[in-house]
Coordinates of C-alpha atoms and ligand atoms in Angstrom, one line a residue:
M474 CA 32.7 -7.1 6.0
A475 CA 33.5 -3.9 4.1
I476 CA 30.3 -4.1 2.1
S477 CA 28.0 -4.2 5.0
R478 CA 29.9 -1.3 6.6
F479 CA 29.5 0.5 3.3
S480 CA 25.8 -0.4 3.0
R481 CA 25.1 0.9 6.5
R482 CA 26.8 4.2 5.6
A483 CA 25.1 4.4 2.2
L484 CA 21.8 3.6 3.9
S485 CA 22.2 6.4 6.4
V486 CA 23.4 8.8 3.7
I487 CA 20.4 8.0 1.4
V488 CA 17.9 8.0 4.3
L489 CA 19.3 11.3 5.5
G490 CA 19.8 12.8 2.1
V491 CA 16.7 11.6 0.3
A492 CA 14.1 9.9 2.4
V493 CA 14.1 12.2 5.4
P494 CA 13.8 15.5 3.3
A495 CA 11.2 13.8 1.1
L496 CA 9.1 12.8 4.1
L497 CA 9.6 16.2 5.7
L498 CA 8.4 17.9 2.5
A499 CA 5.4 15.5 2.4
A500 CA 4.6 16.3 6.0
V501 CA 4.8 20.1 5.3
G502 CA 2.6 19.5 2.2
V503 CA 0.0 17.7 4.3
F504 CA 0.2 20.3 7.0
L505 CA -0.3 23.2 4.6
T506 CA -3.2 21.4 2.8
L507 CA -4.9 20.8 6.1
R508 CA -4.4 24.4 7.2
I509 CA -5.9 25.7 3.9
A510 CA -8.8 23.3 4.3
R511 CA -9.4 24.4 7.9
A512 CA -9.4 28.1 6.8
I513 CA -12.0 27.4 4.2
E514 CA -14.0 25.4 6.7
N515 CA -13.9 28.3 9.2
E516 CA -14.9 30.7 6.4
T517 CA -17.8 28.5 5.5
I518 CA -19.0 28.2 9.1
R519 CA -19.0 32.0 9.3
Y520 CA -20.9 32.3 6.0
N521 CA -23.4 29.7 7.0
T522 CA -24.1 31.6 10.3
Y523 CA -24.4 34.8 8.3
L524 CA -26.8 33.2 5.8
A525 CA -28.9 31.6 8.5
Q526 CA -29.3 35.2 10.0
Q527 CA -30.3 36.5 6.6
V528 CA -32.9 33.7 6.2
A529 CA -34.4 34.5 9.7
E530 CA -34.6 38.2 8.7
A531 CA -36.1 37.3 5.3
F532 CA -38.9 35.4 7.1
E533 CA -39.7 38.4 9.2
Q534 CA -39.8 40.6 6.1
E535 CA -42.0 38.1 4.4
L536 CA -44.5 38.3 7.3
M537 CA -44.3 42.1 7.3
A538 CA -44.9 42.2 3.6
H539 CA -48.1 40.1 4.0
M540 CA -49.3 42.0 7.0
R541 CA -48.7 45.4 5.2
R542 CA -50.7 44.2 2.3
G543 CA -53.5 43.0 4.6
I544 CA -53.6 45.8 7.0
G545 CA -54.1 48.7 4.5
P546 CA -58.0 48.9 4.5
A547 CA -58.1 48.5 8.4
E548 CA -55.5 51.2 8.8
N549 CA -57.5 53.5 6.5
A550 CA -60.8 52.8 8.4
A551 CA -59.1 53.5 11.8
R552 CA -57.5 56.8 10.5
M553 CA -60.9 57.9 9.3
G554 CA -62.3 57.3 12.8
A555 CA -64.5 54.3 11.8
G556 CA -65.9 52.1 14.6
L557 CA -64.5 48.9 15.8
P558 CA -66.8 46.6 13.8
E559 CA -65.8 48.4 10.6
V560 CA -62.1 48.0 11.4
V561 CA -62.6 44.3 12.1
R562 CA -64.5 43.9 8.9
A563 CA -61.7 45.6 7.0
L564 CA -59.2 43.2 8.6
E565 CA -61.4 40.2 7.6
S566 CA -61.5 41.3 4.0
E567 CA -57.7 40.7 3.6
A568 CA -57.4 37.8 5.9
A569 CA -56.9 35.1 3.3
E570 CA -53.3 34.5 4.3
F571 CA -54.0 34.1 8.0
E572 CA -56.1 32.1 10.4
G573 CA -58.5 34.5 12.1
T574 CA -59.0 38.2 12.4
H575 CA -58.4 39.9 15.8
F576 CA -58.4 43.4 17.1
V577 CA -56.7 44.1 20.5
P578 CA -57.9 47.4 22.1
L579 CA -55.2 49.7 23.5
E580 CA -56.0 48.9 27.1
E581 CA -55.4 45.2 26.5
L582 CA -52.1 45.6 24.6
D583 CA -50.1 45.3 27.9
G584 CA -49.2 41.6 27.7
Y585 CA -48.2 41.9 24.1
S586 CA -44.7 42.2 22.7
L587 CA -43.5 44.7 20.3
L588 CA -41.1 43.7 17.6
I589 CA -39.5 46.3 15.3
V590 CA -39.0 45.0 11.7
E591 CA -37.7 47.4 9.1
A592 CA -38.6 50.3 11.5
L593 CA -42.2 49.2 11.7
P594 CA -43.6 48.1 15.1
L595 CA -45.0 44.6 14.8
V596 CA -47.1 43.4 17.7
Y597 CA -47.4 39.8 18.6
A598 CA -48.7 37.8 21.5
P599 CA -46.6 35.1 23.0
G600 CA -47.5 33.1 26.1
A601 CA -50.9 34.0 27.6
G602 CA -52.0 35.9 24.5
A603 CA -51.5 32.9 22.2
R604 CA -54.1 30.5 21.1
K605 CA -53.1 26.9 21.0
D606 CA -50.0 26.7 18.8
Q607 CA -50.9 30.1 17.3
Y608 CA -49.6 33.6 17.8
F609 CA -51.3 36.8 17.2
A610 CA -49.4 39.0 14.8
G611 CA -50.5 42.5 13.9
L612 CA -49.7 46.1 13.5
L613 CA -50.6 49.1 15.6
L614 CA -53.6 51.1 14.3
R615 CA -54.0 54.8 14.9
D616 CA -57.0 57.1 15.0
P617 CA -57.4 60.4 12.9
D618 CA -55.3 62.2 15.5
G619 CA -52.4 59.8 15.2
Q620 CA -53.1 58.2 18.6
V621 CA -52.7 54.4 18.9
I622 CA -56.1 52.9 19.4
G623 CA -55.0 49.2 19.5
A624 CA -53.5 46.5 17.3
G625 CA -55.2 44.9 14.3
G626 CA -54.0 41.6 13.0
W627 CA -54.5 37.8 12.7
W628 CA -53.8 34.6 14.4
I629 CA -51.1 32.8 12.5
D630 CA -49.9 29.2 12.6
A631 CA -46.1 29.8 12.6
R632 CA -45.3 26.3 11.4
K633 CA -47.7 26.5 8.4
F634 CA -46.5 30.0 7.5
L635 CA -42.9 29.0 7.6
S636 CA -43.3 25.8 5.6
A637 CA -45.5 27.6 3.0
H638 CA -43.0 30.5 2.6
L639 CA -39.7 28.5 2.8
D640 CA -39.3 28.2 -0.9
P641 CA -40.1 31.7 -2.0
V642 CA -38.0 33.1 0.9
V643 CA -34.9 31.0 0.0
Q644 CA -35.3 31.0 -3.8
E645 CA -36.6 34.5 -4.4
R646 CA -36.5 36.9 -1.5
L647 CA -33.0 36.0 -0.3
P648 CA -31.2 36.0 -3.7
G649 CA -33.1 39.2 -4.5
N650 CA -31.6 41.0 -1.6
P651 CA -29.0 43.3 -3.2
R652 CA -27.0 43.5 0.1
L653 CA -26.5 39.8 0.4
Y654 CA -22.8 39.1 0.8
G655 CA -21.7 36.3 -1.4
G656 CA -24.5 36.8 -3.9
F657 CA -27.1 34.6 -5.5
E658 CA -24.6 31.9 -6.7
S659 CA -23.4 31.1 -3.2
T660 CA -26.9 30.6 -1.8
R661 CA -27.6 28.0 -4.5
K662 CA -24.8 25.8 -3.1
L663 CA -26.4 25.8 0.3
S664 CA -29.2 23.8 1.9
V665 CA -31.7 25.6 4.1
A666 CA -33.8 23.7 6.6
L667 CA -36.4 24.8 9.1
Y668 CA -36.8 23.2 12.5
A669 CA -39.9 23.2 14.8
P670 CA -39.5 23.8 18.6
D671 CA -39.6 20.0 19.1
G672 CA -36.6 19.7 16.8
A673 CA -38.5 18.1 13.9
E674 CA -37.6 19.3 10.4
I675 CA -40.6 21.1 8.9
G676 CA -39.2 21.7 5.5
R677 CA -36.0 22.3 3.5
V678 CA -34.6 23.5 0.2
R679 CA -31.9 21.3 -1.2
T680 CA -30.2 18.3 0.5
P681 CA -27.2 18.8 2.8
V682 CA -24.2 16.5 2.5
T683 CA -22.4 17.3 5.7
Q684 CA -23.4 18.8 9.0
R685 CA -19.8 19.6 10.0
T686 CA -20.0 23.2 8.8
A687 CA -23.8 23.6 9.3
R688 CA -24.9 26.5 11.4
S689 CA -28.4 27.2 13.0
E690 CA -30.0 30.5 13.9
P691 CA -33.1 31.0 16.0
L692 CA -36.1 32.9 14.5
A693 CA -37.7 35.7 16.5
G694 CA -41.1 37.2 17.1
P695 CA -44.1 35.0 16.1
F696 CA -41.6 32.3 15.0
E697 CA -40.0 32.1 18.4
N698 CA -38.3 28.7 19.2
Y699 CA -38.2 27.8 15.5
S700 CA -34.8 27.7 13.9
V701 CA -33.2 27.8 10.5
R702 CA -30.2 25.6 9.6
V703 CA -27.8 26.3 6.7
S704 CA -25.5 23.5 5.5
P705 CA -23.4 22.9 2.4
T706 CA -24.8 20.8 -0.5
S707 CA -22.6 18.5 -2.6
S708 CA -21.6 21.4 -4.8
G709 CA -20.6 23.6 -1.8
S710 CA -17.0 24.9 -1.8
V711 CA -16.2 23.2 1.5
V712 CA -17.3 19.9 0.1
W713 CA -15.2 20.3 -2.9
T714 CA -12.3 21.4 -0.7
G715 CA -12.8 18.2 1.3
R716 CA -12.6 16.1 -1.8
F717 CA -9.5 17.9 -3.0
V718 CA -7.8 17.6 0.4
T719 CA -8.5 13.8 0.4
I720 CA -7.1 13.4 -3.1
E721 CA -4.1 15.6 -2.4
I722 CA -3.2 13.8 0.8
A723 CA -3.6 10.5 -0.9
F724 CA -1.4 11.8 -3.6
I725 CA 1.3 13.1 -1.2
V726 CA 1.2 9.8 0.8
L727 CA 1.5 7.8 -2.4
M728 CA 4.4 10.0 -3.6
S729 CA 6.2 9.6 -0.3
L730 CA 5.7 5.8 -0.5
V731 CA 7.1 5.8 -4.1
I732 CA 10.1 7.9 -3.0
L733 CA 10.7 5.6 -0.1
A734 CA 10.4 2.5 -2.2
A735 CA 12.7 4.0 -4.9
T736 CA 15.2 4.9 -2.2
V737 CA 15.1 1.4 -0.7
F738 CA 15.3 -0.3 -4.2
G739 CA 18.0 2.2 -5.3
L740 CA 20.0 1.5 -2.3
R741 CA 19.7 -2.2 -2.5
Y742 CA 20.6 -2.1 -6.2
T743 CA 23.7 0.0 -5.5
V744 CA 24.8 -2.2 -2.6
R745 CA 24.2 -5.3 -4.7
Q746 CA 26.3 -3.9 -7.6
L747 CA 29.1 -3.0 -5.2
E748 CA 28.9 -6.5 -3.6
L749 CA 29.0 -8.0 -7.1
A750 CA 32.0 -5.9 -8.0
Q751 CA 33.8 -7.1 -4.8
L752 CA 32.7 -10.7 -5.4
K753 CA 34.0 -10.5 -9.0
S754 CA 37.4 -9.3 -7.9
G755 CA 37.4 -12.1 -5.3
F756 CA 36.4 -14.5 -8.1
V757 CA 39.2 -13.5 -10.3
S758 CA 41.8 -14.1 -7.6
N759 CA 40.1 -17.4 -6.7
V760 CA 40.0 -18.6 -10.3
T761 CA 43.7 -17.6 -10.9
H762 CA 44.6 -19.5 -7.8
E763 CA 42.4 -22.5 -8.9
L764 CA 44.0 -22.6 -12.3
K765 CA 47.5 -22.2 -11.1
T766 CA 47.5 -24.8 -8.4
P767 CA 46.6 -27.8 -10.6
I768 CA 48.9 -26.6 -13.4
A769 CA 51.8 -26.4 -11.0
L770 CA 51.0 -29.8 -9.6
I771 CA 50.8 -31.3 -13.2
R772 CA 54.0 -29.7 -14.2
L773 CA 55.8 -31.0 -11.1
A774 CA 54.4 -34.5 -11.7
V775 CA 55.4 -34.4 -15.4
E776 CA 58.9 -33.2 -14.6
T777 CA 59.3 -35.8 -12.0
L778 CA 58.2 -38.5 -14.4
E779 CA 60.4 -37.1 -17.2
M780 CA 63.5 -37.1 -15.1
R781 CA 62.5 -40.3 -13.5
R782 CA 62.9 -38.9 -10.0
Y783 CA 61.0 -41.6 -8.3
S784 CA 62.3 -44.8 -6.8
T785 CA 59.5 -47.4 -7.1
P786 CA 57.0 -48.0 -9.9
E787 CA 54.2 -47.4 -7.3
E788 CA 55.6 -43.9 -6.7
G789 CA 55.5 -43.3 -10.5
E790 CA 51.9 -44.5 -10.5
R791 CA 51.0 -42.0 -7.8
F792 CA 52.4 -39.1 -10.0
I793 CA 50.3 -40.4 -13.0
H794 CA 47.2 -40.4 -10.7
A795 CA 48.0 -36.9 -9.6
I796 CA 48.1 -35.8 -13.2
G797 CA 44.8 -37.4 -13.9
R798 CA 43.2 -35.9 -10.7
E799 CA 44.4 -32.4 -11.3
T800 CA 43.4 -32.6 -15.0
L801 CA 39.9 -33.5 -14.0
R802 CA 39.8 -30.6 -11.5
L803 CA 41.1 -28.2 -14.2
S804 CA 38.6 -29.4 -16.8
Q805 CA 35.7 -29.1 -14.3
L806 CA 36.7 -25.6 -13.4
V807 CA 37.1 -24.6 -17.1
D808 CA 33.7 -26.2 -17.8
N809 CA 32.1 -24.2 -15.0
I810 CA 33.6 -20.9 -16.2
L811 CA 32.6 -21.5 -19.8
D812 CA 29.1 -22.6 -18.8
F813 CA 28.8 -19.6 -16.5
A814 CA 30.0 -17.2 -19.3
R815 CA 27.4 -18.7 -21.7
L816 CA 24.6 -18.6 -19.2
E817 CA 25.4 -14.9 -18.3
A818 CA 25.5 -14.0 -22.0
G819 CA 22.2 -15.8 -22.6
Q820 CA 24.0 -18.1 -25.1
R821 CA 23.7 -21.3 -23.3
V822 CA 21.5 -23.6 -25.4
F823 CA 20.2 -26.7 -23.8
R824 CA 19.6 -29.7 -26.1
F825 CA 16.5 -31.3 -24.6
E826 CA 16.0 -35.0 -25.0
S827 CA 14.6 -37.8 -22.9
V828 CA 17.1 -38.4 -20.1
D829 CA 17.5 -41.3 -17.8
L830 CA 18.7 -39.8 -14.6
V831 CA 19.9 -43.2 -13.3
Q832 CA 22.4 -43.1 -16.2
V833 CA 23.4 -39.5 -15.5
V834 CA 24.0 -40.3 -11.8
R835 CA 26.0 -43.4 -12.5
E836 CA 28.2 -41.6 -15.0
A837 CA 28.9 -38.8 -12.6
L838 CA 29.7 -41.4 -9.9
E839 CA 32.1 -43.2 -12.2
S840 CA 34.2 -40.2 -12.8
F841 CA 34.2 -39.4 -9.1
R842 CA 34.8 -42.9 -7.7
P843 CA 38.6 -42.7 -7.9
R844 CA 38.7 -39.4 -6.1
L845 CA 36.3 -40.6 -3.4
E846 CA 38.3 -43.8 -2.9
H847 CA 41.5 -41.9 -2.9
Q848 CA 40.3 -39.5 -0.2
G849 CA 38.8 -42.3 1.9
F850 CA 35.1 -41.5 1.5
E851 CA 32.4 -44.0 2.1
L852 CA 30.0 -43.8 -0.8
I853 CA 26.4 -44.8 -0.2
V854 CA 24.3 -45.1 -3.3
E855 CA 20.5 -45.5 -3.2
I856 CA 19.3 -45.4 -6.7
P857 CA 16.6 -47.6 -8.3
D858 CA 17.2 -49.6 -11.5
Q859 CA 14.8 -47.4 -13.3
L860 CA 13.4 -43.9 -13.0
P861 CA 10.9 -42.1 -15.2
P862 CA 12.7 -40.1 -17.9
V863 CA 13.0 -36.4 -17.6
S864 CA 13.2 -34.0 -20.5
G865 CA 16.6 -32.4 -20.3
D866 CA 20.2 -31.8 -21.5
P867 CA 22.2 -34.8 -20.3
T868 CA 25.5 -33.0 -20.3
A869 CA 24.1 -30.1 -18.2
L870 CA 22.4 -32.5 -15.8
T871 CA 25.6 -34.5 -15.4
H872 CA 27.4 -31.3 -14.7
C873 CA 25.0 -30.5 -11.9
V874 CA 25.6 -33.8 -10.2
L875 CA 29.3 -33.5 -10.6
N876 CA 29.2 -30.0 -8.9
L877 CA 27.2 -31.4 -6.0
L878 CA 29.6 -34.3 -5.6
D879 CA 32.6 -32.0 -5.8
N880 CA 31.1 -29.8 -3.0
A881 CA 30.3 -32.8 -0.9
I882 CA 33.9 -33.8 -1.0
K883 CA 35.3 -30.3 -0.6
Y884 CA 33.2 -29.4 2.4
S885 CA 33.6 -32.6 4.5
R886 CA 36.0 -32.8 7.4
T887 CA 36.7 -35.9 9.3
R888 CA 33.3 -37.7 8.7
R889 CA 33.9 -38.8 5.2
E890 CA 30.6 -40.1 3.9
V891 CA 28.8 -39.2 0.7
R892 CA 25.2 -40.4 0.1
V893 CA 23.8 -40.3 -3.4
A894 CA 20.1 -41.1 -3.8
A895 CA 17.5 -40.9 -6.5
G896 CA 13.7 -41.5 -6.5
T897 CA 10.4 -40.0 -7.4
R898 CA 8.2 -37.5 -5.6
G899 CA 4.7 -37.1 -7.1
S900 CA 5.3 -36.1 -10.7
F901 CA 8.9 -35.2 -10.0
V902 CA 12.1 -37.1 -10.1
T903 CA 14.7 -36.3 -7.5
V904 CA 18.5 -36.8 -7.2
S905 CA 20.2 -35.9 -3.9
V906 CA 23.8 -35.7 -2.8
G907 CA 24.4 -35.7 1.0
D908 CA 27.4 -35.3 3.1
K909 CA 28.4 -35.2 6.8
G910 CA 30.5 -32.1 6.3
I911 CA 30.6 -28.6 7.8
G912 CA 27.0 -27.8 7.0
I913 CA 25.4 -24.4 6.1
S914 CA 23.6 -22.1 8.5
P915 CA 19.9 -21.5 7.7
G916 CA 20.7 -17.8 7.0
D917 CA 23.2 -18.7 4.3
Q918 CA 21.1 -21.4 2.6
K919 CA 19.7 -19.0 0.0
S920 CA 22.7 -16.9 -0.8
I921 CA 25.0 -19.8 -1.6
F922 CA 23.1 -20.1 -4.9
E923 CA 24.1 -16.6 -6.0
K924 CA 27.1 -16.2 -8.3
F925 CA 30.5 -15.7 -6.8
V926 CA 29.2 -16.3 -3.2
R927 CA 31.5 -18.3 -1.0
L928 CA 30.8 -18.4 2.7
E929 CA 33.4 -17.2 5.0
T930 CA 33.0 -19.9 7.6
G931 CA 34.4 -23.3 8.4
L932 CA 36.6 -24.9 5.9
V933 CA 36.0 -22.5 3.1
H934 CA 39.2 -20.6 3.6
D935 CA 41.2 -23.8 3.0
V936 CA 39.0 -25.1 0.2
K937 CA 39.4 -23.9 -3.4
G938 CA 36.4 -22.7 -5.3
A939 CA 35.2 -19.9 -7.5
G940 CA 31.7 -19.6 -6.1
L941 CA 30.1 -20.6 -9.4
G942 CA 29.1 -24.3 -8.9
L943 CA 25.8 -23.9 -7.1
S944 CA 24.8 -20.8 -9.1
L945 CA 25.2 -22.9 -12.2
V946 CA 23.4 -25.9 -10.8
D947 CA 20.5 -23.6 -9.8
Q948 CA 20.3 -21.9 -13.2
I949 CA 20.5 -25.2 -15.1
I950 CA 17.8 -26.9 -13.0
R951 CA 15.5 -23.9 -13.3
A952 CA 16.0 -23.9 -17.0
H953 CA 14.7 -27.5 -16.8
G954 CA 11.6 -26.4 -14.9
G955 CA 12.8 -27.8 -11.6
R956 CA 14.3 -26.5 -8.4
V957 CA 17.2 -27.2 -6.0
E958 CA 16.5 -27.9 -2.4
V959 CA 19.0 -27.8 0.4
E960 CA 18.7 -29.3 3.9
S961 CA 21.6 -28.6 6.2
V962 CA 22.6 -28.5 9.8
P963 CA 25.8 -26.7 10.6
G964 CA 28.4 -29.2 11.8
E965 CA 26.2 -32.1 10.8
G966 CA 26.2 -32.1 7.0
S967 CA 24.2 -31.0 4.0
T968 CA 21.9 -32.6 1.4
F969 CA 21.3 -31.0 -1.9
T970 CA 18.4 -32.3 -3.9
L971 CA 17.6 -31.7 -7.6
V972 CA 13.9 -31.8 -8.2
L973 CA 13.0 -32.2 -11.9
P974 CA 9.6 -32.7 -13.5
A975 CA 9.1 -36.2 -15.0
A976 CA 8.7 -36.1 -18.8
G977 CA 5.3 -37.8 -18.8
G978 CA 3.7 -36.0 -15.8
M979 CA 2.6 -38.4 -13.0
V980 CA 4.9 -41.3 -12.5
S981 CA 4.2 -44.8 -11.2
E982 CA 5.9 -46.3 -8.2
H983 CA 9.3 -47.8 -9.0
M984 CA 10.9 -50.6 -7.3
E985 CA 14.0 -49.3 -5.5
T986 CA 17.0 -51.6 -5.4
R987 CA 19.7 -50.4 -3.2
E988 CA 23.3 -50.6 -3.9
R989 CA 25.9 -50.0 -1.2
T990 CA 29.5 -49.4 -2.0
A991 CA 32.0 -48.8 0.7
S992 CA 35.4 -47.6 -0.1
Ligands
LIG1354 P1 32.5 -23.0 -4.5 O1 32.4 -24.4 -3.9 O2 33.3 -23.0 -5.7 O3 33.0 -22.0 -3.5 P2 29.7 -23.1 -4.9 O4 28.8 -22.2 -5.7 O5 29.7 -24.5 -5.4 O6 31.1 -22.5 -5.0 O7 29.3 -23.1 -3.4 C1 29.0 -21.8 -2.8 C2 29.3 -21.9 -1.3 O8 28.3 -22.8 -0.7 C3 30.6 -22.6 -1.0 O9 31.7 -21.6 -1.0 C4 30.4 -23.1 0.4 O10 30.5 -22.1 1.4 C5 28.9 -23.5 0.4 N1 28.7 -24.9 0.1 C6 28.4 -25.5 -1.1 N2 28.2 -26.8 -0.9 C7 28.4 -27.1 0.4 C8 28.3 -28.3 1.2 N3 28.1 -29.5 0.6 N4 28.6 -28.2 2.5 C9 28.8 -27.0 3.1 N5 28.9 -25.8 2.4 C10 28.7 -25.9 1.1

């Protein structure tokens, strides 16, 4: 079909012209966003490493500052050539910060390490020189000639010193460092934690939110095997970037979905409009044909009767019948077209009243009986004497049954049997019209209810129709709060059932009396 070829082409054009570029742009957007996020993450990792080094240095400076303050009197005593007990006493007087005073004579300094902090030699004793969990930390002391006589200092508990000085180091010493790259503000968005040699956290300033960009730095000297870890807090730039990236990617994905959905809906709408336009033009030619044929037949019959061009009275009767039949066909078509036009314009007003569907079905059958008989149909009627009333427009409902009967006749081939049944189903009243005609494939059972749709299979080419009947039936029954069901097997026949709500809700069982008419 031309439409489906068009829709395939339109689909590829729209997909290639809109959806693919939109998706490509979205992918580029996501890619760039991730690249920017990655760059910020790398920068943060570098800064965290740098800051961890700064913290390590700050701890050494803190230790130096304390030792400098404490060593003054001992240094003076040594320079003035005082004896060892006096030097030790001088050390003791300033030992508040440390554990125990200690003086190491020059000859014993061999196993001790030297650490240079801010150009000052700091002596400490790892390994053999250490007391349990404690290090000796001290400064070199010189005699009046400037000769090193030994080292004076204290035993320190590194864990205690670190945990006691963590806060001042991070909150004061570090931000106070004028050379600190990034400045005070940056350090406030970071969490700094200290770890003992066994990996246990011994203290921290601020809570970290992610460890992805966290970096550790080992401490040196008396704090050997301890480490400092710097990670971002919830106000860190990398954390904010992460949030923005998530929002942005969600936004881009949502936008792509909207563009895709708009493309698909736009395409479907366009195709539907084109299909409708094509169906409409088919409808006009169908209707013209539908109107012309009965008119031509009526004219022919009238002329024949006027000029008495028939030989027997029976032949004359046949022409009169033909006029009746074609007039019925014409009026049904005109009714359909008018009804359709009113429904489309929203001007169709239903006059609701209590309707007896038995009556409606019988009336419809009466007007169809001659046509059924004439065309050799067996009519099987299974309707009860009484049915619960439905609230509806009797003319519209009769119109529905007439359309179903018309289709049953039109789309039957050699097996000419029409079965009309009515009954109840829960709180619904049903009316069904079945035939043993050409049937409808499952794939088409929905589309036949759309306006102007005529299936291009089986008998349809030979059978007249405007493609309006079922669309009208569907719209009328929906307006009555019901639905139309179709059961059909191609080649076996179809049954259309109108399901309408009973006026009073639940219905009682009704005796079903069957009536069978064979023509
Ligand atoms: P029309 O009969 O004027 O073409 P309808 O809306 O009544 O329009 O029906 C739409 C299409 O549904 C028909 O063209 C036909 O292909 C199919 N159809 C309707 N009723 C039957 C039936 N009883 N058996 C087989 N096909 C049917």
